PDB file of C-alpha atoms in Angstrom:
ATOM      1  CA  UNK A   3     207.144 150.353 127.482  1.00  0.00           C
ATOM      2  CA  UNK A   4     210.041 152.705 127.960  1.00  0.00           C
ATOM      3  CA  UNK A   5     212.410 151.552 125.221  1.00  0.00           C
ATOM      4  CA  UNK A   6     212.937 149.034 122.449  1.00  0.00           C
ATOM      5  CA  UNK A   7     216.410 147.735 121.842  1.00  0.00           C
ATOM      6  CA  UNK A   8     217.549 145.405 119.092  1.00  0.00           C
ATOM      7  CA  UNK A   9     214.932 146.559 116.604  1.00  0.00           C
ATOM      8  CA  UNK A  10     217.591 146.591 113.882  1.00  0.00           C
ATOM      9  CA  UNK A  11     217.460 142.781 113.984  1.00  0.00           C
ATOM     10  CA  UNK A  12     213.762 142.684 113.072  1.00  0.00           C
ATOM     11  CA  UNK A  13     212.808 142.533 109.423  1.00  0.00           C
ATOM     12  CA  UNK A  14     209.060 142.999 109.999  1.00  0.00           C
ATOM     13  CA  UNK A  15     206.410 143.287 112.687  1.00  0.00           C
ATOM     14  CA  UNK A  16     203.043 141.669 112.124  1.00  0.00           C
ATOM     15  CA  UNK A  17     200.200 143.063 114.272  1.00  0.00           C
ATOM     16  CA  UNK A  18     197.621 140.431 115.274  1.00  0.00           C
ATOM     17  CA  UNK A  19     194.470 141.217 117.224  1.00  0.00           C
ATOM     18  CA  UNK A  20     191.999 139.105 119.208  1.00  0.00           C
ATOM     19  CA  UNK A  21     189.109 139.273 116.737  1.00  0.00           C
ATOM     20  CA  UNK A  22     187.937 135.876 115.428  1.00  0.00           C
ATOM     21  CA  UNK A  23     188.702 135.004 111.799  1.00  0.00           C
ATOM     22  CA  UNK A  24     185.109 134.006 111.163  1.00  0.00           C
ATOM     23  CA  UNK A  25     181.867 133.486 112.974  1.00  0.00           C
ATOM     24  CA  UNK A  26     180.317 130.994 110.590  1.00  0.00           C
ATOM     25  CA  UNK A  27     181.206 127.425 109.601  1.00  0.00           C
ATOM     26  CA  UNK A  28     181.804 128.705 106.058  1.00  0.00           C
ATOM     27  CA  UNK A  29     185.002 130.396 107.180  1.00  0.00           C
ATOM     28  CA  UNK A  30     187.896 127.946 107.534  1.00  0.00           C
ATOM     29  CA  UNK A  31     191.665 128.135 107.789  1.00  0.00           C
ATOM     30  CA  UNK A  32     191.755 127.290 104.069  1.00  0.00           C
ATOM     31  CA  UNK A  33     189.346 130.071 103.063  1.00  0.00           C
ATOM     32  CA  UNK A  34     190.936 132.674 105.366  1.00  0.00           C
ATOM     33  CA  UNK A  35     194.491 132.095 104.124  1.00  0.00           C
ATOM     34  CA  UNK A  36     193.566 131.911 100.429  1.00  0.00           C
ATOM     35  CA  UNK A  37     194.540 128.245 100.286  1.00  0.00           C
ATOM     36  CA  UNK A  38     191.011 127.233  99.288  1.00  0.00           C
ATOM     37  CA  UNK A  39     191.102 129.439  96.177  1.00  0.00           C
ATOM     38  CA  UNK A  40     194.307 127.714  95.067  1.00  0.00           C
ATOM     39  CA  UNK A  41     192.834 124.264  95.734  1.00  0.00           C
ATOM     40  CA  UNK A  42     189.693 125.104  93.781  1.00  0.00           C
ATOM     41  CA  UNK A  43     191.817 126.207  90.802  1.00  0.00           C
ATOM     42  CA  UNK A  44     193.804 122.986  91.050  1.00  0.00           C
ATOM     43  CA  UNK A  45     190.632 120.875  90.955  1.00  0.00           C
ATOM     44  CA  UNK A  46     189.173 122.945  88.113  1.00  0.00           C
ATOM     45  CA  UNK A  47     192.306 122.229  86.102  1.00  0.00           C
ATOM     46  CA  UNK A  48     191.894 118.442  86.209  1.00  0.00           C
ATOM     47  CA  UNK A  49     190.950 116.641  83.002  1.00  0.00           C
ATOM     48  CA  UNK A  50     187.791 115.353  84.647  1.00  0.00           C
ATOM     49  CA  UNK A  51     186.629 118.819  85.743  1.00  0.00           C
ATOM     50  CA  UNK A  52     187.330 120.283  82.312  1.00  0.00           C
ATOM     51  CA  UNK A  53     185.441 117.390  80.699  1.00  0.00           C
ATOM     52  CA  UNK A  54     182.377 118.193  82.816  1.00  0.00           C
ATOM     53  CA  UNK A  55     182.796 121.930  82.226  1.00  0.00           C
ATOM     54  CA  UNK A  56     183.420 122.631  85.920  1.00  0.00           C
ATOM     55  CA  UNK A  57     185.134 125.883  86.858  1.00  0.00           C
ATOM     56  CA  UNK A  58     186.786 126.773  90.168  1.00  0.00           C
ATOM     57  CA  UNK A  59     183.485 128.137  91.476  1.00  0.00           C
ATOM     58  CA  UNK A  60     182.039 124.616  91.241  1.00  0.00           C
ATOM     59  CA  UNK A  61     184.380 123.563  94.065  1.00  0.00           C
ATOM     60  CA  UNK A  62     183.137 126.188  96.513  1.00  0.00           C
ATOM     61  CA  UNK A  63     180.736 125.375  99.316  1.00  0.00           C
ATOM     62  CA  UNK A  64     180.079 129.105  99.771  1.00  0.00           C
ATOM     63  CA  UNK A  65     178.233 129.800  96.528  1.00  0.00           C
ATOM     64  CA  UNK A  66     175.282 128.268  94.770  1.00  0.00           C
ATOM     65  CA  UNK A  67     177.306 127.571  91.631  1.00  0.00           C
ATOM     66  CA  UNK A  68     176.152 123.979  91.406  1.00  0.00           C
ATOM     67  CA  UNK A  69     178.857 122.276  93.436  1.00  0.00           C
ATOM     68  CA  UNK A  70     177.721 122.534  97.007  1.00  0.00           C
ATOM     69  CA  UNK A  71     175.132 120.342  98.671  1.00  0.00           C
ATOM     70  CA  UNK A  72     171.897 122.285  98.365  1.00  0.00           C
ATOM     71  CA  UNK A  73     170.213 120.439 101.233  1.00  0.00           C
ATOM     72  CA  UNK A  74     172.580 121.983 103.796  1.00  0.00           C
ATOM     73  CA  UNK A  75     173.686 124.915 101.596  1.00  0.00           C
ATOM     74  CA  UNK A  76     177.300 123.715 101.827  1.00  0.00           C
ATOM     75  CA  UNK A  77     177.513 123.784 105.618  1.00  0.00           C
ATOM     76  CA  UNK A  78     177.740 120.017 106.094  1.00  0.00           C
ATOM     77  CA  UNK A  79     175.140 120.054 108.846  1.00  0.00           C
ATOM     78  CA  UNK A  80     171.603 121.154 109.466  1.00  0.00           C
ATOM     79  CA  UNK A  81     170.254 123.019 112.443  1.00  0.00           C
ATOM     80  CA  UNK A  82     167.382 121.364 114.276  1.00  0.00           C
ATOM     81  CA  UNK A  83     165.403 123.831 116.345  1.00  0.00           C
ATOM     82  CA  UNK A  84     164.545 122.379 119.721  1.00  0.00           C
ATOM     83  CA  UNK A  85     162.151 125.180 120.768  1.00  0.00           C
ATOM     84  CA  UNK A  86     162.759 125.428 124.527  1.00  0.00           C
ATOM     85  CA  UNK A  87     166.198 123.782 124.376  1.00  0.00           C
ATOM     86  CA  UNK A  88     169.315 124.934 122.532  1.00  0.00           C
ATOM     87  CA  UNK A  89     169.349 124.170 118.803  1.00  0.00           C
ATOM     88  CA  UNK A  90     171.171 121.011 117.744  1.00  0.00           C
ATOM     89  CA  UNK A  91     173.503 120.624 114.760  1.00  0.00           C
ATOM     90  CA  UNK A  92     173.163 117.298 112.908  1.00  0.00           C
ATOM     91  CA  UNK A  93     175.255 116.039 110.019  1.00  0.00           C
ATOM     92  CA  UNK A  94     173.553 116.588 106.681  1.00  0.00           C
ATOM     93  CA  UNK A  95     171.912 113.359 105.580  1.00  0.00           C
ATOM     94  CA  UNK A  96     172.346 114.210 101.890  1.00  0.00           C
ATOM     95  CA  UNK A  97     176.116 114.861 101.775  1.00  0.00           C
ATOM     96  CA  UNK A  98     177.117 113.175 105.039  1.00  0.00           C
ATOM     97  CA  UNK A  99     178.882 116.359 106.143  1.00  0.00           C
ATOM     98  CA  UNK A 100     181.035 116.625 103.006  1.00  0.00           C
ATOM     99  CA  UNK A 101     179.445 119.954 101.935  1.00  0.00           C
ATOM    100  CA  UNK A 102     179.465 119.097  98.210  1.00  0.00           C
ATOM    101  CA  UNK A 103     177.098 117.256  95.901  1.00  0.00           C
ATOM    102  CA  UNK A 104     177.852 113.881  94.347  1.00  0.00           C
ATOM    103  CA  UNK A 105     178.823 115.229  90.911  1.00  0.00           C
ATOM    104  CA  UNK A 106     181.431 117.544  92.426  1.00  0.00           C
ATOM    105  CA  UNK A 107     182.816 114.790  94.648  1.00  0.00           C
ATOM    106  CA  UNK A 108     183.460 112.600  91.580  1.00  0.00           C
ATOM    107  CA  UNK A 109     186.319 114.888  90.529  1.00  0.00           C
ATOM    108  CA  UNK A 110     189.592 113.743  92.075  1.00  0.00           C
ATOM    109  CA  UNK A 111     193.080 115.151  92.339  1.00  0.00           C
ATOM    110  CA  UNK A 112     195.794 112.697  93.392  1.00  0.00           C
ATOM    111  CA  UNK A 113     193.033 110.247  94.302  1.00  0.00           C
ATOM    112  CA  UNK A 114     191.161 112.627  96.623  1.00  0.00           C
ATOM    113  CA  UNK A 115     187.993 114.647  96.109  1.00  0.00           C
ATOM    114  CA  UNK A 116     187.691 118.233  97.363  1.00  0.00           C
ATOM    115  CA  UNK A 117     185.991 117.193 100.632  1.00  0.00           C
ATOM    116  CA  UNK A 118     188.751 114.679 101.360  1.00  0.00           C
ATOM    117  CA  UNK A 119     191.391 117.341 100.737  1.00  0.00           C
ATOM    118  CA  UNK A 120     189.627 119.680 103.173  1.00  0.00           C
ATOM    119  CA  UNK A 121     189.712 116.930 105.799  1.00  0.00           C
ATOM    120  CA  UNK A 122     193.519 116.655 105.517  1.00  0.00           C
ATOM    121  CA  UNK A 123     195.608 118.164 108.279  1.00  0.00           C
ATOM    122  CA  UNK A 124     197.987 120.960 107.302  1.00  0.00           C
ATOM    123  CA  UNK A 125     200.828 118.475 107.808  1.00  0.00           C
ATOM    124  CA  UNK A 126     199.274 115.889 105.463  1.00  0.00           C
ATOM    125  CA  UNK A 127     198.397 118.545 102.885  1.00  0.00           C
ATOM    126  CA  UNK A 128     201.937 119.971 102.974  1.00  0.00           C
ATOM    127  CA  UNK A 129     203.323 116.568 102.051  1.00  0.00           C
ATOM    128  CA  UNK A 130     200.726 115.986  99.323  1.00  0.00           C
ATOM    129  CA  UNK A 131     201.063 119.444  97.718  1.00  0.00           C
ATOM    130  CA  UNK A 132     204.805 120.013  98.151  1.00  0.00           C
ATOM    131  CA  UNK A 133     205.216 120.339  94.365  1.00  0.00           C
ATOM    132  CA  UNK A 134     202.860 123.359  94.237  1.00  0.00           C
ATOM    133  CA  UNK A 135     204.847 126.392  95.446  1.00  0.00           C
ATOM    134  CA  UNK A 136     201.894 128.669  96.294  1.00  0.00           C
ATOM    135  CA  UNK A 137     200.121 125.927  98.271  1.00  0.00           C
ATOM    136  CA  UNK A 138     203.359 124.768  99.883  1.00  0.00           C
ATOM    137  CA  UNK A 139     204.198 128.293 101.073  1.00  0.00           C
ATOM    138  CA  UNK A 140     200.893 128.665 102.936  1.00  0.00           C
ATOM    139  CA  UNK A 141     200.973 125.123 104.324  1.00  0.00           C
ATOM    140  CA  UNK A 142     204.588 125.439 105.453  1.00  0.00           C
ATOM    141  CA  UNK A 143     203.786 128.620 107.366  1.00  0.00           C
ATOM    142  CA  UNK A 144     200.747 126.990 109.000  1.00  0.00           C
ATOM    143  CA  UNK A 145     203.006 124.154 110.133  1.00  0.00           C
ATOM    144  CA  UNK A 146     205.690 126.579 111.336  1.00  0.00           C
ATOM    145  CA  UNK A 147     203.198 128.388 113.588  1.00  0.00           C
ATOM    146  CA  UNK A 148     202.230 125.057 115.149  1.00  0.00           C
ATOM    147  CA  UNK A 149     199.044 124.244 113.240  1.00  0.00           C
ATOM    148  CA  UNK A 150     200.197 121.102 111.468  1.00  0.00           C
ATOM    149  CA  UNK A 151     197.380 119.150 113.149  1.00  0.00           C
ATOM    150  CA  UNK A 152     194.601 121.505 111.997  1.00  0.00           C
ATOM    151  CA  UNK A 153     192.224 120.229 109.290  1.00  0.00           C
ATOM    152  CA  UNK A 154     192.091 122.553 106.292  1.00  0.00           C
ATOM    153  CA  UNK A 155     188.289 122.651 106.344  1.00  0.00           C
ATOM    154  CA  UNK A 156     187.837 123.029 110.097  1.00  0.00           C
ATOM    155  CA  UNK A 157     185.256 125.770 110.661  1.00  0.00           C
ATOM    156  CA  UNK A 158     186.790 128.969 112.020  1.00  0.00           C
ATOM    157  CA  UNK A 159     184.119 129.257 114.699  1.00  0.00           C
ATOM    158  CA  UNK A 160     185.550 126.081 116.302  1.00  0.00           C
ATOM    159  CA  UNK A 161     189.130 127.393 116.549  1.00  0.00           C
ATOM    160  CA  UNK A 162     190.547 128.517 119.870  1.00  0.00           C
ATOM    161  CA  UNK A 163     191.667 132.132 120.184  1.00  0.00           C
ATOM    162  CA  UNK A 164     195.319 131.092 119.890  1.00  0.00           C
ATOM    163  CA  UNK A 165     194.664 128.967 116.813  1.00  0.00           C
ATOM    164  CA  UNK A 166     192.812 131.848 115.155  1.00  0.00           C
ATOM    165  CA  UNK A 167     195.695 134.209 115.894  1.00  0.00           C
ATOM    166  CA  UNK A 168     198.178 131.774 114.340  1.00  0.00           C
ATOM    167  CA  UNK A 169     196.006 131.445 111.224  1.00  0.00           C
ATOM    168  CA  UNK A 170     196.039 135.259 110.999  1.00  0.00           C
ATOM    169  CA  UNK A 171     199.800 135.221 111.413  1.00  0.00           C
ATOM    170  CA  UNK A 172     200.054 132.743 108.523  1.00  0.00           C
ATOM    171  CA  UNK A 173     197.919 134.940 106.289  1.00  0.00           C
ATOM    172  CA  UNK A 174     199.888 138.096 107.066  1.00  0.00           C
ATOM    173  CA  UNK A 175     203.253 136.345 106.803  1.00  0.00           C
ATOM    174  CA  UNK A 176     202.396 134.649 103.496  1.00  0.00           C
ATOM    175  CA  UNK A 177     201.248 137.951 101.982  1.00  0.00           C
ATOM    176  CA  UNK A 178     204.333 139.791 103.196  1.00  0.00           C
ATOM    177  CA  UNK A 179     206.659 137.134 101.802  1.00  0.00           C
ATOM    178  CA  UNK A 180     204.948 137.007  98.406  1.00  0.00           C
ATOM    179  CA  UNK A 181     205.262 140.737  97.773  1.00  0.00           C
TER     180      UNK A 181
END
């Protein structure tokens, strides 16, 4: 471009590239934005979780800390190799796609377990967690960039390029505003 006018009206510029936010089903909008860490802390702070001795790591499907479904390793599905045909993904028969084991799913916050929270849309989650400023800030930004319909636990490798860019915008914007 030859010139930029009106730059004095901008308070920040956020560069966003075309790279995907994750190539595996373990990466989600919630994990990428840091929302999942906050949710895990929230669940770990419940009376029930403390009674069982569960820490925030228990509510992660990414680590073998005892909370994830070990049959599918927290992915919610299993890959069936079809030899000469493309592999097929089938819902895990042990956790029914919820990614967590039964003991972890017994812990509830506002009547929902961690898998049910991850199935909430950003819009639904924003309403439910409005009283939690750190969660509300991330969820509000996700809604403002047009992702109110997106499920918190939707795998990043299923997002369109535009959705992934808006999730990146949320992450950058939230970090800029919190500093």
